[in-house]
Short mmCIF file of C-alpha atoms and ligand atoms in Angstrom, two decimals:
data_model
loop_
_atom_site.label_atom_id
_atom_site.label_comp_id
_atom_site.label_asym_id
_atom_site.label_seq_id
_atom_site.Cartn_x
_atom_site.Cartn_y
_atom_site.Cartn_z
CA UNK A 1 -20.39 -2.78 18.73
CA UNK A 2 -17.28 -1.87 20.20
CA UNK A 3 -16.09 1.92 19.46
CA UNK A 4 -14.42 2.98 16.42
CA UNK A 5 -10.66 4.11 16.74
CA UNK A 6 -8.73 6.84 14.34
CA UNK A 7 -5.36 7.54 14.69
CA UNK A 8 -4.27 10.97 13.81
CA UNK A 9 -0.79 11.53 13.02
CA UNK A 10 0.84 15.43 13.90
CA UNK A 11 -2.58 15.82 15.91
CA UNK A 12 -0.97 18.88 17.02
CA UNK A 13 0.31 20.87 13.99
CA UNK A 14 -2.36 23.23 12.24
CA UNK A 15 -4.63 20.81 10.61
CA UNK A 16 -4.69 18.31 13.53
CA UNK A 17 -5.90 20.88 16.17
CA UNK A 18 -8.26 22.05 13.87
CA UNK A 19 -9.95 18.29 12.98
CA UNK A 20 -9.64 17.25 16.92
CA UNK A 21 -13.19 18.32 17.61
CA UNK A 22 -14.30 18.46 14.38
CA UNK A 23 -14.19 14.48 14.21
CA UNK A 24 -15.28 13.49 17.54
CA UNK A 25 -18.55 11.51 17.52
CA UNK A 26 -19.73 9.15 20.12
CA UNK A 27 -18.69 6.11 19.35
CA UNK A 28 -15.46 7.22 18.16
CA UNK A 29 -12.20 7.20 20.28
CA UNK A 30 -9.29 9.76 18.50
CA UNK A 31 -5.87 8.13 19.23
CA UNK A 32 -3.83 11.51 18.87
CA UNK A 33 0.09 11.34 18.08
CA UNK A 34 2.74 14.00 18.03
CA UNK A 35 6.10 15.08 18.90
CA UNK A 36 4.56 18.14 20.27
CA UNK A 37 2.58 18.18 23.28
CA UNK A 38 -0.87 17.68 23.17
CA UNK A 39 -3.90 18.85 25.93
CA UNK A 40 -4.65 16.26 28.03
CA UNK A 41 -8.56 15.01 27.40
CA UNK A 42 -11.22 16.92 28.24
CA UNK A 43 -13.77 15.66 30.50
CA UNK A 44 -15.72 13.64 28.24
CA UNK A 45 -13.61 13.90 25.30
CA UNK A 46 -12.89 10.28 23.86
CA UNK A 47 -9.38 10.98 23.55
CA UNK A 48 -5.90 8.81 23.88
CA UNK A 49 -2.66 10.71 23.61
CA UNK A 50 0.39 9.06 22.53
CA UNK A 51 3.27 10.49 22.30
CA UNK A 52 6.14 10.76 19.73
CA UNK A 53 7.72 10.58 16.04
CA UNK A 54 6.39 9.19 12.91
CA UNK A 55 9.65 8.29 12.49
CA UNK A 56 9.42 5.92 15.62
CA UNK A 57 8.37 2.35 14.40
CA UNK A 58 8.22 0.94 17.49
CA UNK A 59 5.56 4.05 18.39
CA UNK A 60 3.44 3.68 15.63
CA UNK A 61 3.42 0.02 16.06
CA UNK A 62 1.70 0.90 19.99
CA UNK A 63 -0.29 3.69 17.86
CA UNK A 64 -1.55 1.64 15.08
CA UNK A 65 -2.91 -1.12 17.25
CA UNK A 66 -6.48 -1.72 17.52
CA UNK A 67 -7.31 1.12 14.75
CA UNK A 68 -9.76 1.37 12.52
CA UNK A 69 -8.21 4.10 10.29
CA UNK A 70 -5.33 5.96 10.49
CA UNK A 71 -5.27 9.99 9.18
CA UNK A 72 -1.86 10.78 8.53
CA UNK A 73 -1.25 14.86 9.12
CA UNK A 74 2.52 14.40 10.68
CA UNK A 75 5.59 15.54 9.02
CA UNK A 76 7.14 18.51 8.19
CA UNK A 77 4.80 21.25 6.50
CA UNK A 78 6.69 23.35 4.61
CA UNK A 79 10.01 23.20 2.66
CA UNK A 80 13.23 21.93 4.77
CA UNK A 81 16.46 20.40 3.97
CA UNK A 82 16.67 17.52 1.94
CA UNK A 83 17.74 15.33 4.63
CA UNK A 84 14.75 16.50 7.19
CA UNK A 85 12.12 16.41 3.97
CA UNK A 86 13.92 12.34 3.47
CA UNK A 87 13.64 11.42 7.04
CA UNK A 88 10.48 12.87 8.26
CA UNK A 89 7.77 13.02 5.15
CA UNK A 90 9.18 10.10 3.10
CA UNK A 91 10.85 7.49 6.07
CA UNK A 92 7.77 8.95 8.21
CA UNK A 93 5.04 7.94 6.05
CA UNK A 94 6.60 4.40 5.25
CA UNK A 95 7.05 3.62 9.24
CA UNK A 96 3.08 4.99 9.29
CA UNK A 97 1.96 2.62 6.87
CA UNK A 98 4.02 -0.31 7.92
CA UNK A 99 2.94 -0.10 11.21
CA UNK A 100 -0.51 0.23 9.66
CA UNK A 101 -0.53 -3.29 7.41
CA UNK A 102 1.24 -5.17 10.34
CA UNK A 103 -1.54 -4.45 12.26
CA UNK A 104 -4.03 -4.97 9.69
CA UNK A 105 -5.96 -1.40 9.68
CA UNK A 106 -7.54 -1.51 6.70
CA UNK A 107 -7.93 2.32 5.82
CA UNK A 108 -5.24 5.31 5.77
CA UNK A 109 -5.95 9.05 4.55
CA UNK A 110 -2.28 10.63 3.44
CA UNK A 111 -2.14 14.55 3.28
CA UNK A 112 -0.30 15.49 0.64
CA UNK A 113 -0.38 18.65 -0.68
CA UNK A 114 -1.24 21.33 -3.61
CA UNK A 115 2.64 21.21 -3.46
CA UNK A 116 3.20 18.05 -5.08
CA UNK A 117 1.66 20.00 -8.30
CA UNK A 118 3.24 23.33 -7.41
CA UNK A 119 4.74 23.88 -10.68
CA UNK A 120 1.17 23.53 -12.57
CA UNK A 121 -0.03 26.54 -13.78
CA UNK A 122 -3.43 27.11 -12.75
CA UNK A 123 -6.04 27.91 -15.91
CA UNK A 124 -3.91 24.73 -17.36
CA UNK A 125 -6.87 21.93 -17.32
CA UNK A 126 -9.55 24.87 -18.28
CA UNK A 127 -12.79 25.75 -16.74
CA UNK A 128 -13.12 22.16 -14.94
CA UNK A 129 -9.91 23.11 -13.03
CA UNK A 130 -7.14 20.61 -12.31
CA UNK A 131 -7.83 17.07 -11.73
CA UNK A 132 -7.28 16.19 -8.68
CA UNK A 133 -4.30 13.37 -10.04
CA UNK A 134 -2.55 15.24 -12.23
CA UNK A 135 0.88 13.64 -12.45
CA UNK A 136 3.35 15.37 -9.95
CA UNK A 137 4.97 18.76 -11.25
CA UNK A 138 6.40 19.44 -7.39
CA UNK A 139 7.79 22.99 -6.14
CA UNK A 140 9.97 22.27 -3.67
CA UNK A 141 11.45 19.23 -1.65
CA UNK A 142 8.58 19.12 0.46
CA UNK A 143 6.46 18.58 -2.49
CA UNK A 144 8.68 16.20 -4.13
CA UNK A 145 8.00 14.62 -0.59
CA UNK A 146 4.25 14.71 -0.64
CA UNK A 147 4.44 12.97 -4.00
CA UNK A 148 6.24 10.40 -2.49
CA UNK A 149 3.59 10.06 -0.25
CA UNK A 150 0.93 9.45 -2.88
CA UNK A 151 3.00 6.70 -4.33
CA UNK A 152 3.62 4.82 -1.49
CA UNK A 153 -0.39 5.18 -0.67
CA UNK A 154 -0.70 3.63 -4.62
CA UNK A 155 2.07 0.82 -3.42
CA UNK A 156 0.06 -0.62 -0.04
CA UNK A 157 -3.45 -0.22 -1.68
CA UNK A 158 -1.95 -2.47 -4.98
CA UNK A 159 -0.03 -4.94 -2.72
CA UNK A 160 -2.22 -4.95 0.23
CA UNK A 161 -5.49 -3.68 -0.45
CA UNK A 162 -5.38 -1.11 1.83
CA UNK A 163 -8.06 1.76 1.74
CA UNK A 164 -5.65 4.75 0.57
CA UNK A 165 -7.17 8.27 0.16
CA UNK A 166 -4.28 10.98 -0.46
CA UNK A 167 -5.66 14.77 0.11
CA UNK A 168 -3.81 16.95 -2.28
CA UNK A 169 -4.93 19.84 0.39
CA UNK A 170 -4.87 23.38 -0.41
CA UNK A 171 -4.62 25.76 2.29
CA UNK A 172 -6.56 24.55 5.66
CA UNK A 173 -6.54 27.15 8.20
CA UNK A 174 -9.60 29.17 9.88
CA UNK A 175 -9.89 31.79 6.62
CA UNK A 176 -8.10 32.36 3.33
CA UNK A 177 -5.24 35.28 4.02
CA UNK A 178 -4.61 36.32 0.10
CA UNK A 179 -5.55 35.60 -3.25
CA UNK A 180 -4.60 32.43 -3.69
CA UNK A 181 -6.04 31.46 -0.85
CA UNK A 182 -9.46 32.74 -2.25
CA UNK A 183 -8.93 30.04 -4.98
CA UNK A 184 -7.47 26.78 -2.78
CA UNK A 185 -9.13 27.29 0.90
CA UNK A 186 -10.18 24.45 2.48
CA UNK A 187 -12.51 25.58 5.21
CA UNK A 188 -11.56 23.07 8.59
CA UNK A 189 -15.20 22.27 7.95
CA UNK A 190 -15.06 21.00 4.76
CA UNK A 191 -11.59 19.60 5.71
CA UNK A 192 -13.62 17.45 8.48
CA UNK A 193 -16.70 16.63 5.66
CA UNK A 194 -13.25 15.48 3.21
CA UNK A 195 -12.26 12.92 6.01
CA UNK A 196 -15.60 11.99 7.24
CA UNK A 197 -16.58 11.00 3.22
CA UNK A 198 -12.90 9.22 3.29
CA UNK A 199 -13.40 7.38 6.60
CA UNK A 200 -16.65 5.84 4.89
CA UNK A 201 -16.01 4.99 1.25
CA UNK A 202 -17.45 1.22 0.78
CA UNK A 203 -15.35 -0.13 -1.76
CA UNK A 204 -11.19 -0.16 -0.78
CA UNK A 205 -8.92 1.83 -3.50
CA UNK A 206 -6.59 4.19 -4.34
CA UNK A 207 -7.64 7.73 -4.81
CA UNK A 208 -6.04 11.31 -5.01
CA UNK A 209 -8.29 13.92 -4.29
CA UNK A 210 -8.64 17.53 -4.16
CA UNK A 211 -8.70 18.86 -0.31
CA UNK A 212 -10.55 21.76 -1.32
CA UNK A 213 -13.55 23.64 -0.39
CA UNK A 214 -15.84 24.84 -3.77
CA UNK A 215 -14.59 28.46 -3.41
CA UNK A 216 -16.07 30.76 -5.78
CA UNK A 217 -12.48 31.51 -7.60
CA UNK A 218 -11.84 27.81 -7.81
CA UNK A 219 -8.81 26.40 -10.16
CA UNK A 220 -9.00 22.76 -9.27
CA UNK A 221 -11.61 20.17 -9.71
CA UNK A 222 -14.51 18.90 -6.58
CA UNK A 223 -15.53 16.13 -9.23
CA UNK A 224 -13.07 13.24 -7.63
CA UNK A 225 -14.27 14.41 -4.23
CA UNK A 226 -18.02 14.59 -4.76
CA UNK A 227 -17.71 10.83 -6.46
CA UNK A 228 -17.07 9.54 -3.18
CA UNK A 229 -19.71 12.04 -0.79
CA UNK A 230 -17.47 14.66 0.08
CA UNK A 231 -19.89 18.03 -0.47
CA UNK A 232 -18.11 21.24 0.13
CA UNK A 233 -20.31 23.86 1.59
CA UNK A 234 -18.06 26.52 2.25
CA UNK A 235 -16.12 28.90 -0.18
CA UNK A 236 -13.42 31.42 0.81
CA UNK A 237 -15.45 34.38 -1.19
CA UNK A 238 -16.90 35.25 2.34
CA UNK A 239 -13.73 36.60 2.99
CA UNK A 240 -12.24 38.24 0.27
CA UNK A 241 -13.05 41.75 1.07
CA UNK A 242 -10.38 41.23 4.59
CA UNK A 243 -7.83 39.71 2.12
CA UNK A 244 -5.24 42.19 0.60
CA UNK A 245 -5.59 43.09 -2.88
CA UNK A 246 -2.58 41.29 -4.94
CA UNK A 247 -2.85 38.70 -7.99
CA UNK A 248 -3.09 35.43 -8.45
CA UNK A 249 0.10 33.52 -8.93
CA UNK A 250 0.96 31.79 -12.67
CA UNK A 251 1.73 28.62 -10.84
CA UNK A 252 -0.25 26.59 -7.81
CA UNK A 253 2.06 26.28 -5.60
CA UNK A 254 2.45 30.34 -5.29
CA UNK A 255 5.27 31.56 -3.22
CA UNK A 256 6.86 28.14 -3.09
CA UNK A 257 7.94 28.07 -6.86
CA UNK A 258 10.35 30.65 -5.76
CA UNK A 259 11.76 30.04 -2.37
CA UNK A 260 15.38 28.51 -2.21
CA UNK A 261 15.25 24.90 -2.84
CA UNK A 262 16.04 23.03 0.55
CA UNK A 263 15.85 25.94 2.96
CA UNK A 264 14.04 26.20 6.37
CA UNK A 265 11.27 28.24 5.70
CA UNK A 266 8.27 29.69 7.00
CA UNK A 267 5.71 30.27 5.05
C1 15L B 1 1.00 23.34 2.44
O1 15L B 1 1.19 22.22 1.99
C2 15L B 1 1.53 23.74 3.76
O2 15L B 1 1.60 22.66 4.67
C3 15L B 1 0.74 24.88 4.38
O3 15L B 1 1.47 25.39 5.46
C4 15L B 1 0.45 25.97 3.34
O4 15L B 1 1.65 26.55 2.92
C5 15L B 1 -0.27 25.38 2.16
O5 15L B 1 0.42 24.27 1.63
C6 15L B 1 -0.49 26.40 1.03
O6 15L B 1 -0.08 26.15 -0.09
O7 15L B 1 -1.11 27.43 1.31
#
């Protein structure tokens, strides 16, 4: 049986690095893409580095080639300027799954984000916690974008039958850094068990699911994610005595429900 290839969009933003060792297995080549540079392979380390933009359709075509499965991380992370948001997250992600159907790989994961919900206020759904596809309430641009996203992952899995999974992710770093992070951490573990359970799903569809690790202040719901194997085992309540006191937010999306729309900014 001849190895398994995954192509990993913005292999080198936050997520990316994180899932690059997480997701090796023999058998398993990781075709890494980004703008920004990458490390070269490791001795050992089934690794092929291309380089470049999502926005680049004649790079994704050389990307997508010969894939099994694509995970799509790239784009911008945060909000931007409408035009930047339009270009890379929305024109990105079509060139990524273009180049995905011409070539015939039959599976793509989508990050989206808690952001395409921003504006939901948590305690809405009840005890349960938010489904994981509640319609889009977005906070910013960037999570008008990630909706986007989502809809053109429903659009190639109803025309082409394309495996879509579309992680509504929380906040994936190494440990929760406030509050609301105590609620929507997803531990890079559990971000790796998410894609693993994604990656293997028998029956092709359309799903939007919680990126989300079972935390013990948890406001959204592991149901959708458990349905198809994905068993957190971490939860950010390890940390919260190193997290500074503060509350939780009304809304999701936190911070972002605030910032000026269409600005550059860091958080
Ligand atoms: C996101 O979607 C961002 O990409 C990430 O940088 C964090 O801000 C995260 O959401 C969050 O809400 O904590």
């Amino acid at each position: 049986m001849s190895d398994q290839r995954i192509l990993i969009t913005g292999a080198a933003g936050i997520v990316g690095t994180l899932m690059r060792p997480r997701l090796a297995r023999p058998g398993r080549i990781l075709r890494l893409l980004d703008i920004a540079p990458l490390e070269p392979a490791a001795p050992g380390e089934q690794v092929e580095i291309v380089p470049g933009s999502v926005t680049d359709a004649e790079v994704l075509t050389r990307a997508c080639a010969d894939a099994d499965a694509v995970i799509h991380l790239g784009g911008v992370s945060r909000e931007d300027g409408w035009e930047r948001i339009l270009e890379v997250n929305i024109d990105g992600t079509h060139t990524v799954l273009e180049a995905a159907r011409a070539a015939g790989v039959p599976r793509v994961i989508l990050a989206s984000s808690n952001h395409a919900v921003g504006f939901r206020r948590i305690g809405e759904a009840g005890p349960a916690g938010l489904p994981a596809d509640s319609s889009a309430r977005p906070d910013t641009y960037y999570g008008v974008s990630k909706a986007a996203v989502e809809a053109l992952g429903s659009l190639y899995h109803s025309r082409f039958g394309m495996d879509v999974s579309c992680l509504r992710i929380g906040s994936c770093f190494e440990r929760p850094v406030d509050v609301r992070q105590l609620s929507i951490w997803l531990s890079p573990q559990d971000c790796a068990r998410l894609l693993e359970a994604c990656l293997s799903t028998a029956e092709p569809g359309f799903r939007v699911l919680w990126g989300v690790s079972a935390n013990t202040r948890a406001v959204v719901s592991q149901s959708e994610g458990e349905r198809i194997g994905y068993h957190s085992r971490d939860d950010a309540e390890i940390f919260a005595d190193q997290v500074p006191p503060g509350e939780l937010p009304g809304y999701l999306g936190g911070a972002f429900c605030d910032i000026p729309l269409g600005q550059h900014n860091p958080l």
